[in-house]
Each structure stands twice: as structure tokens, then as C-alpha cells.
Short mmCIF file of C-alpha atoms in Angstrom, two decimals:
data_model
loop_
_atom_site.label_atom_id
_atom_site.label_comp_id
_atom_site.label_asym_id
_atom_site.label_seq_id
_atom_site.Cartn_x
_atom_site.Cartn_y
_atom_site.Cartn_z
CA MET A 1 73.28 119.59 76.18
CA ARG A 2 75.78 116.74 76.05
CA SER A 3 75.23 114.52 76.62
CA GLY A 4 75.78 111.86 79.85
CA THR A 5 78.61 109.73 77.53
CA GLU A 6 80.25 112.92 76.30
CA GLU A 7 80.55 114.93 80.16
CA ASP A 8 81.72 111.91 81.58
CA ARG A 9 85.13 111.95 78.45
CA SER A 10 84.47 115.58 78.14
CA LEU A 11 85.40 115.54 82.49
CA SER A 12 88.10 112.16 82.22
CA SER A 13 89.91 113.85 79.52
CA ARG A 14 90.71 116.59 81.41
CA LEU A 15 91.98 114.58 84.68
CA PRO A 16 95.33 113.41 85.72
CA VAL A 17 96.02 109.75 86.33
CA VAL A 18 96.94 109.64 89.64
CA MET A 19 100.13 107.65 91.21
CA ILE A 20 99.52 105.55 94.23
CA GLY A 21 103.05 106.02 95.85
CA ALA A 22 106.37 107.62 95.19
CA GLY A 23 109.19 105.41 95.42
CA PRO A 24 111.62 104.25 92.78
CA VAL A 25 108.59 102.15 90.15
CA GLY A 26 106.37 105.48 91.22
CA LEU A 27 108.28 107.10 89.90
CA ALA A 28 109.80 106.49 87.36
CA ALA A 29 105.81 106.00 85.90
CA ALA A 30 105.64 110.21 86.48
CA VAL A 31 108.91 110.24 84.79
CA HIS A 32 107.24 108.74 81.18
CA LEU A 33 104.36 110.63 82.17
CA ALA A 34 105.81 114.27 81.89
CA ALA A 35 107.87 113.08 79.00
CA ARG A 36 105.00 112.15 76.83
CA GLY A 37 103.31 115.53 78.47
CA GLN A 38 99.99 113.76 80.34
CA ARG A 39 98.23 115.61 83.66
CA PHE A 40 99.09 113.15 86.30
CA THR A 41 99.38 112.99 90.49
CA VAL A 42 101.81 111.08 93.14
CA LEU A 43 100.15 110.00 96.18
CA GLU A 44 102.74 109.23 99.05
CA ALA A 45 101.68 107.53 102.16
CA GLY A 46 105.11 108.65 104.43
CA PRO A 47 106.02 111.63 104.22
CA ALA A 48 109.36 112.17 102.24
CA VAL A 49 109.99 110.13 98.92
CA GLY A 50 110.63 106.10 99.40
CA THR A 51 109.69 106.00 102.75
CA HIS A 52 109.66 101.63 102.40
CA LEU A 53 113.26 102.19 100.72
CA ASP A 54 113.86 103.88 104.17
CA ALA A 55 113.00 102.27 106.40
CA TRP A 56 115.29 99.48 104.86
CA GLY A 57 118.29 101.48 104.41
CA HIS A 58 121.25 100.00 105.82
CA VAL A 59 120.87 97.34 103.87
CA GLN A 60 122.90 96.78 101.29
CA VAL A 61 121.44 95.86 97.58
CA PHE A 62 122.76 92.92 95.56
CA SER A 63 121.62 94.97 92.76
CA PRO A 64 124.95 97.01 91.48
CA TRP A 65 123.11 101.32 90.16
CA ARG A 66 123.12 100.81 86.76
CA TYR A 67 119.89 98.29 87.22
CA ASN A 68 118.14 100.73 89.85
CA VAL A 69 118.04 103.95 87.67
CA ASP A 70 115.34 103.89 84.85
CA PRO A 71 116.06 104.99 81.66
CA LEU A 72 114.22 107.69 81.01
CA ALA A 73 114.50 108.71 84.03
CA ARG A 74 118.79 108.70 84.12
CA THR A 75 118.34 110.52 81.15
CA ARG A 76 115.97 113.61 82.69
CA LEU A 77 119.13 113.74 85.96
CA GLN A 78 122.14 114.09 83.46
CA HIS A 79 119.74 117.17 81.96
CA ALA A 80 119.68 118.69 85.61
CA GLY A 81 122.86 117.92 86.12
CA TRP A 82 122.86 115.27 88.43
CA THR A 83 126.14 113.42 89.13
CA GLU A 84 125.39 109.78 88.73
CA PRO A 85 126.97 106.87 91.64
CA ASP A 86 129.55 104.18 90.95
CA PRO A 87 126.92 102.25 87.90
CA GLU A 88 128.81 98.67 89.14
CA ALA A 89 128.67 100.35 92.97
CA LEU A 90 126.01 98.20 95.01
CA PRO A 91 124.43 100.70 97.02
CA THR A 92 122.33 100.56 100.10
CA GLY A 93 118.00 101.36 100.34
CA ALA A 94 119.29 105.02 101.84
CA GLU A 95 121.27 106.29 99.15
CA LEU A 96 118.83 104.68 96.52
CA VAL A 97 116.97 107.52 97.88
CA THR A 98 119.40 110.17 98.83
CA GLY A 99 121.05 109.55 95.34
CA TYR A 100 118.73 109.13 93.60
CA LEU A 101 115.13 109.68 94.55
CA GLN A 102 115.51 113.16 95.79
CA PRO A 103 117.39 114.04 92.96
CA LEU A 104 114.66 113.34 90.75
CA ALA A 105 111.79 114.27 93.68
CA LYS A 106 112.90 117.53 92.93
CA LEU A 107 112.90 117.35 88.62
CA PRO A 108 110.85 120.26 87.81
CA GLU A 109 108.67 118.25 85.46
CA LEU A 110 107.55 116.16 89.05
CA GLU A 111 108.01 118.29 92.64
CA ALA A 112 105.13 120.32 91.90
CA HIS A 113 102.91 116.94 91.09
CA ILE A 114 103.76 114.66 94.54
CA ARG A 115 102.29 115.05 97.39
CA PHE A 116 103.75 113.65 101.01
CA GLY A 117 100.88 112.63 104.11
CA ALA A 118 98.56 111.11 100.97
CA ARG A 119 97.22 107.53 102.73
CA VAL A 120 94.70 105.78 100.03
CA THR A 121 91.76 104.67 101.56
CA ALA A 122 90.19 103.33 98.55
CA VAL A 123 89.90 103.41 94.69
CA ALA A 124 85.83 103.22 92.89
CA ARG A 125 84.39 104.88 90.24
CA THR A 126 82.67 107.22 90.56
CA THR A 127 79.29 106.71 90.23
CA HIS A 128 79.59 102.39 89.23
CA ASP A 129 79.53 100.56 92.39
CA LYS A 130 81.52 96.86 91.71
CA MET A 131 78.30 94.77 90.29
CA LYS A 132 77.58 98.54 87.87
CA THR A 133 78.31 97.57 83.95
CA GLY A 134 76.58 100.19 81.88
CA GLY A 135 79.38 102.44 81.35
CA ARG A 136 81.77 101.85 84.06
CA GLU A 137 84.80 102.13 81.76
CA ARG A 138 83.53 106.33 80.95
CA ALA A 139 82.59 107.36 85.39
CA PRO A 140 86.11 108.60 86.65
CA PHE A 141 87.90 106.86 89.10
CA GLU A 142 87.75 108.04 92.41
CA VAL A 143 90.86 107.90 95.29
CA ARG A 144 89.85 108.17 99.01
CA ILE A 145 92.37 109.48 100.74
CA ARG A 146 93.67 110.15 104.49
CA THR A 147 95.45 113.24 105.57
CA ALA A 148 96.61 115.19 108.00
CA THR A 149 93.73 116.76 108.10
CA GLY A 150 90.98 114.78 106.69
CA GLU A 151 89.30 112.27 104.55
CA GLU A 152 89.69 113.93 100.50
CA SER A 153 88.69 111.98 96.89
CA LEU A 154 90.76 113.12 94.53
CA LEU A 155 88.72 112.30 90.00
CA ALA A 156 91.65 111.08 87.96
CA ARG A 157 91.12 109.34 84.68
CA ALA A 158 93.40 105.74 84.85
CA VAL A 159 95.27 105.55 88.14
CA ILE A 160 98.37 103.51 88.59
CA ASP A 161 99.42 101.39 91.83
CA ALA A 162 102.69 101.59 92.53
CA SER A 163 102.79 101.34 96.43
CA GLY A 164 104.49 98.26 97.36
CA THR A 165 103.78 95.94 99.82
CA TYR A 166 106.72 96.18 102.29
CA ALA A 167 103.96 97.80 104.68
CA MET A 168 101.82 94.87 104.81
CA ALA A 169 104.29 92.09 105.94
CA ASN A 170 103.39 87.85 105.72
CA PRO A 171 102.77 86.71 109.33
CA LEU A 172 104.85 84.11 110.62
CA GLY A 173 102.04 81.16 110.56
CA SER A 174 103.40 78.48 108.24
CA ASN A 175 99.44 78.41 106.89
CA GLY A 176 99.44 82.01 105.15
CA LEU A 177 97.14 83.47 109.32
CA ALA A 178 99.13 84.34 111.55
CA ALA A 179 101.02 81.63 114.41
CA VAL A 180 98.31 81.43 117.67
CA GLY A 181 100.44 83.95 120.65
CA GLU A 182 101.42 85.92 117.46
CA PRO A 183 99.39 89.40 118.54
CA GLU A 184 100.36 89.11 122.72
CA CYS A 185 104.21 88.54 121.12
CA ARG A 186 104.89 91.42 119.12
CA ALA A 187 106.89 93.37 120.85
CA GLN A 188 109.07 90.77 120.73
CA ILE A 189 109.42 90.01 117.20
CA PHE A 190 110.45 92.12 114.20
CA TYR A 191 108.77 92.29 110.60
CA GLY A 192 111.66 92.82 107.82
CA ILE A 193 115.01 93.75 108.28
CA PRO A 194 116.24 95.24 111.75
CA ASP A 195 119.22 97.56 111.73
CA VAL A 196 121.32 94.72 113.90
CA LEU A 197 124.35 97.48 114.41
CA GLY A 198 123.00 100.53 114.07
CA SER A 199 119.83 101.66 115.88
CA ALA A 200 118.73 98.32 117.19
CA ARG A 201 121.91 96.78 118.65
CA GLU A 202 120.79 96.74 121.74
CA ARG A 203 118.25 95.14 120.65
CA TYR A 204 119.46 92.41 119.19
CA ALA A 205 123.60 91.52 122.06
CA GLY A 206 123.45 89.33 123.44
CA ARG A 207 120.38 87.76 122.41
CA ALA A 208 118.80 84.39 122.17
CA VAL A 209 117.34 84.84 118.45
CA ALA A 210 115.20 83.01 116.15
CA VAL A 211 115.11 84.40 112.32
CA VAL A 212 112.25 82.94 110.77
CA GLY A 213 112.31 82.76 106.57
CA SER A 214 114.48 82.14 103.93
CA GLY A 215 114.68 84.15 101.50
CA HIS A 216 117.45 86.93 100.09
CA SER A 217 116.22 89.35 103.05
CA ALA A 218 116.49 86.35 105.37
CA PHE A 219 120.54 85.86 104.74
CA ASN A 220 120.75 89.57 105.61
CA ALA A 221 119.29 89.46 108.82
CA LEU A 222 121.50 86.25 109.86
CA LEU A 223 124.51 87.50 108.60
CA GLU A 224 123.92 90.30 110.41
CA LEU A 225 123.49 88.89 113.40
CA ALA A 226 126.45 86.46 113.26
CA ARG A 227 128.75 89.86 112.57
CA LEU A 228 126.92 91.43 116.27
CA GLY A 229 127.98 87.61 117.76
CA GLU A 230 131.61 88.73 116.70
CA ILE A 231 131.31 91.65 118.88
CA ALA A 232 128.93 90.22 121.67
CA PRO A 233 129.69 86.44 122.17
CA ALA A 234 126.70 85.58 124.65
CA THR A 235 124.28 86.03 120.63
CA THR A 236 122.97 83.26 119.56
CA ILE A 237 120.82 82.58 116.23
CA THR A 238 118.18 80.21 115.61
CA TRP A 239 117.19 80.50 111.39
CA VAL A 240 113.59 78.30 110.98
CA VAL A 241 113.10 77.46 107.87
CA ARG A 242 109.97 75.22 106.17
CA ARG A 243 111.51 73.72 104.00
CA ASP A 244 113.14 69.61 105.01
CA ASP A 245 115.96 70.61 102.64
CA VAL A 246 117.91 74.02 102.38
CA ALA A 247 120.67 72.51 99.70
CA GLY A 248 118.79 74.95 97.38
CA ALA A 249 118.13 77.54 99.74
CA TYR A 250 121.31 78.85 99.44
CA GLY A 251 121.35 79.88 95.70
CA GLY A 252 123.51 79.75 92.85
CA GLY A 253 126.51 81.35 94.48
CA VAL A 254 129.42 82.16 91.43
CA ALA A 255 127.25 80.54 88.98
CA ASP A 256 124.08 83.13 89.96
CA ALA A 257 123.83 86.31 87.41
CA LEU A 258 124.31 88.89 90.81
CA PRO A 259 127.35 88.06 92.16
CA ALA A 260 126.99 90.04 95.44
CA ARG A 261 123.49 87.44 95.64
CA GLY A 262 125.62 84.55 95.27
CA ASN A 263 128.04 85.55 98.36
CA LEU A 264 125.16 85.91 100.26
CA GLY A 265 124.50 82.43 100.37
CA ALA A 266 127.88 81.50 99.70
CA ARG A 267 128.46 83.49 103.43
CA LEU A 268 125.20 81.96 105.46
CA ARG A 269 125.96 78.08 104.53
CA THR A 270 130.19 78.02 105.97
CA LEU A 271 128.40 80.17 108.81
CA VAL A 272 125.74 77.23 109.48
CA ASP A 273 128.46 75.01 108.67
CA ALA A 274 130.95 76.39 111.53
CA GLY A 275 127.42 76.42 114.14
CA ARG A 276 127.76 79.47 114.75
CA ILE A 277 123.57 79.79 113.63
CA ARG A 278 121.89 76.58 114.38
CA LEU A 279 119.82 75.75 111.80
CA ALA A 280 115.83 74.03 112.71
CA SER A 281 114.21 72.70 109.31
CA GLY A 282 111.48 71.47 108.02
CA PHE A 283 109.52 73.74 111.14
CA ARG A 284 105.91 75.50 110.29
CA THR A 285 105.77 77.08 112.87
CA HIS A 286 101.85 77.25 114.03
CA ARG A 287 101.58 79.01 117.79
CA LEU A 288 103.92 80.80 119.82
CA GLU A 289 104.10 80.32 124.09
CA ARG A 290 105.63 83.51 126.49
CA THR A 291 106.97 80.77 128.57
CA GLU A 292 109.44 82.59 131.48
CA ARG A 293 113.25 82.04 129.74
CA GLY A 294 111.48 83.56 126.92
CA ILE A 295 108.78 83.06 123.63
CA ALA A 296 109.48 79.39 122.53
CA LEU A 297 108.20 78.51 118.99
CA ARG A 298 105.42 74.93 118.37
CA ASP A 299 104.74 73.55 115.34
CA ALA A 300 101.59 71.02 114.33
CA ALA A 301 103.39 68.01 115.84
CA GLY A 302 104.77 69.67 118.41
CA ARG A 303 108.37 70.34 117.94
CA VAL A 304 109.38 73.33 119.64
CA VAL A 305 112.99 76.38 118.91
CA GLY A 306 113.56 78.87 121.40
CA PRO A 307 112.29 79.83 123.93
CA VAL A 308 114.18 83.25 121.97
CA ASP A 309 114.28 86.63 123.59
CA GLU A 310 113.47 88.44 119.88
CA ILE A 311 111.78 86.67 116.54
CA VAL A 312 112.20 88.61 113.07
CA ALA A 313 110.49 87.54 110.74
CA VAL A 314 111.48 87.52 107.55
CA THR A 315 109.03 85.74 105.84
CA GLY A 316 107.83 88.31 102.56
CA PHE A 317 105.08 90.05 101.95
CA ARG A 318 101.81 90.98 100.16
CA PRO A 319 99.82 93.16 98.20
CA ASP A 320 96.90 95.07 100.35
CA LEU A 321 93.56 93.90 98.32
CA ALA A 322 91.75 96.46 100.36
CA MET A 323 91.53 99.30 99.16
CA LEU A 324 91.05 97.92 95.52
CA GLY A 325 87.93 96.38 97.31
CA GLU A 326 85.48 98.23 94.07
CA LEU A 327 87.14 97.92 91.73
CA ARG A 328 87.19 94.90 88.50
CA LEU A 329 90.93 92.68 89.08
CA ASP A 330 91.32 89.67 87.62
CA LEU A 331 93.80 88.15 89.87
CA ASP A 332 95.83 84.50 89.75
CA PRO A 333 94.22 82.83 93.34
CA ALA A 334 97.42 81.46 94.57
CA VAL A 335 100.45 84.82 94.33
CA GLU A 336 97.88 87.93 94.01
CA CYS A 337 99.14 89.23 90.09
CA PRO A 338 97.27 89.86 87.07
CA ARG A 339 95.98 86.36 86.15
CA ALA A 340 99.10 86.96 82.64
CA LEU A 341 102.02 87.36 85.27
CA ALA A 342 101.66 84.24 87.35
CA SER A 343 103.43 82.06 85.27
CA LEU A 344 106.17 84.28 85.01
CA ILE A 345 107.49 84.60 87.87
CA ASP A 346 105.50 81.92 90.87
CA PRO A 347 108.00 81.10 93.27
CA ASN A 348 107.16 77.35 92.62
CA VAL A 349 109.14 77.01 89.00
CA HIS A 350 110.66 80.73 88.98
CA SER A 351 113.88 82.24 89.29
CA CYS A 352 114.28 86.04 90.29
CA GLY A 353 116.21 87.60 87.23
CA THR A 354 114.77 84.80 83.77
CA VAL A 355 110.96 87.61 83.42
CA PRO A 356 110.75 88.86 80.23
CA PRO A 357 110.13 92.62 79.97
CA HIS A 358 105.94 92.83 80.20
CA GLY A 359 103.35 96.10 80.30
CA ALA A 360 100.31 96.52 79.69
CA ASP A 361 99.32 93.34 77.96
CA GLU A 362 100.24 91.41 80.67
CA LEU A 363 99.00 93.78 83.91
CA ARG A 364 96.06 94.76 82.91
CA HIS A 365 92.46 94.18 84.20
CA PRO A 366 88.71 93.81 83.70
CA GLU A 367 88.22 97.75 85.32
CA PRO A 368 89.62 99.27 81.57
CA GLY A 369 92.73 102.09 82.98
CA PHE A 370 94.33 100.33 86.40
CA TYR A 371 96.89 98.51 86.53
CA ILE A 372 99.00 97.61 89.38
CA VAL A 373 102.91 98.17 89.33
CA GLY A 374 105.81 97.57 90.71
CA MET A 375 106.25 95.08 93.94
CA LYS A 376 103.49 95.24 94.36
CA SER A 377 102.51 93.20 91.00
CA TYR A 378 104.09 90.62 91.44
CA GLY A 379 101.54 89.58 94.06
CA ARG A 380 103.02 86.99 96.77
CA ALA A 381 105.91 86.86 94.83
CA PRO A 382 110.22 87.58 96.54
CA THR A 383 111.30 88.08 93.30
CA PHE A 384 111.10 91.23 92.33
CA LEU A 385 113.79 93.78 91.12
CA MET A 386 113.56 97.21 90.35
CA LEU A 387 114.68 96.91 86.87
CA THR A 388 111.37 94.74 86.34
CA GLY A 389 109.11 97.64 87.64
CA TYR A 390 111.08 99.91 85.23
CA GLU A 391 110.40 97.89 81.90
CA GLN A 392 106.38 97.17 83.20
CA VAL A 393 105.71 101.11 83.08
#
């Protein structure tokens, strides 16, 4: 009879690498695994590839196509007859899905290994809880998933979590908690970038809208609402930001390495200076209150914004760490990213695009064989680029 150690190693060698998420980075990792002859399974919670991208499909990204396609994936697609879009064009989220992710998922080496409607709820070691150390690295991973037919468990020799953060929006409270009264007002709050010129037009046209947030996603929402205001002049827009001085929030303008990103800030500044967007700076949301005229936002000092009819919360995202609770992770206590990566991406000191290429050394955890990649690897930092994810995998 073989020893338990030998059995563990033999079993592990036959098991696949499990990839969580069929977005750009998850599929890029799958392409690399396929090229190396490795067994793998991709688990996607949504009904198709790029579910998170589809959620903001109307939004044009500020990085051109040439930065948004993994190099090895490009090669494999070209061999399959794929026609690459103009490398200098700026795709929307929907175009990234239809023009890149869908053809990529149809490659023979990937298609049979992707499971849709399989939401990962937990990852652990098969025979070891978080406290047990002896032989831990030899025990396969158990990946618990929920499907339309119930709960299942899969075994894996390694796990790569590329599930992203889009499903975990930050709340409105400036202290990281939901503002007092926020849950009761959720019907009038949209988390992310609504399609105000398309499917959500009726919701916002002619209404009083507050946009909370100071990143590029907030810029997109504000600019779209301003365009809606040209069609529906009764639309009023208030931009709520925590920082006292917003001059630095507009970005680098013409000096930005990505011109489309710099243009967002320049256009927004023009609208604020012209009074088409009202600015409420230095406002740290603490409470939401329903009134007869709408929702009032209050800060701890008693300042009030509104009442407004709708709130767009563009306050960033955070990683879902609950499903990783039985794994040994080494995360920065503030950024919630791998500790070795924190100093490179902390938004208090980092500017998007200055992170050096990094991979296994920076992303490793005390749990051998487990990695977080893509946007989720950045924790709460908001400055992730798809090209960074491709470099990681």
C-alpha cells in the first residue's frame, strides 16, 4: 500500500487547475495553461463569458484594443482566422465581449473546459481546515460551487481566482460602511455606471441626480448625464466628492499616457466650470434620509446635498474574501491585496500605469498553489489595467 503522502501526490497530479472567472484575465490564464498542456477547468458564475464587462457594456474604455488583448490569446485567435479590431480604436465593454472574449472562449482548447452558471462559494483544502498545518501543501483543493441543480464540490491541484470585484461595490458611507439609511434607499441607488443614454434613460431624464465618487468611472457617469441633460434640460447633476480640493482629481489632461483617460477629466472640468454640474466637494456621506422631495445626503457635520431623485454610487469595488475564508492568505490590511503588491498600487501614492510587471513572486500566498489575479489582486485599489492582468498570468 502506498503512504498517504504518495496518494496525495498521485491524486493531485491528475487534478486540474481551477480558474474562477471567465473574464479577460481568467481566459488569458486558461490560454496559457492550454499552451503548456495543463489540465484546467474554468468556472464562471454568469451565463456567458465576460458577464461583468457586459454589465458596463455601453461604456467605452480609455485604453485602445492593443492593450486589451493577451499576446498569446492574440496568436491563438489569429491562427483560428480571427480578424483583430483596429489596435488603436477604443472598445466598449460590449465590444470587448463580442469581439474578443466570445471568439476566445470558442477556441477548441478552451471551449470544452468552461462551465457557466457555476458560482464558487468557497475554496478550502480537502482534509485540512485553516488551522491544520501538517501535510497541508499535499492536500488537493476543494472548490465548492452552486449551480442551477444544487451544490457541488470539485477537486483541484491549484486554484487561480480571477473573479474580479465588480459584484462587490463599495457603499456610500465615507467610513467604508453603508451610510445610515442606505439599505432603505437602494431602489434609488445605482452602483456603477448606468446606461443613461440607453436602457436607463427614462430613469434619469429630467430628474435630480447625485453622482458620488471621484474616479474615472464617476467621470463617465457624469459626462453621460451631462449629455442627457442636453436632451432633457430639466436634468440636474450634483457631483459629490470627499476631497476638499478637486483640482488633482481631473487627472493629467494632455499629459496622460492614455489620451482618452486624460480627455475625460478635461471635459468634466469644463462642465463644472460652466456650472452645468454642481460640485459638492469635501462632502463625506454619513446618512441618507427620505423626504417628500427625494433623498437627502447628509454628512456628519450637518451639510446636506439634495434632495435628489436618484443617486449614482461610483465609489469603487472591493474583493469578495468570504469565499476564501479557509485559505491562508497574506493580504495587506488596508488595500486587501497580496502584501508584496500593496506598496506598488496603494491609491494614496500610486498613479495608474506605473506598476512594474509582476507575477508569481508578488502574488503568492502562504497557501501553496493558490493565486489571486486580475482586478481582484488589486484589492480595493481602483487603478487596474487589463494589460497588468495579462502580465500577471
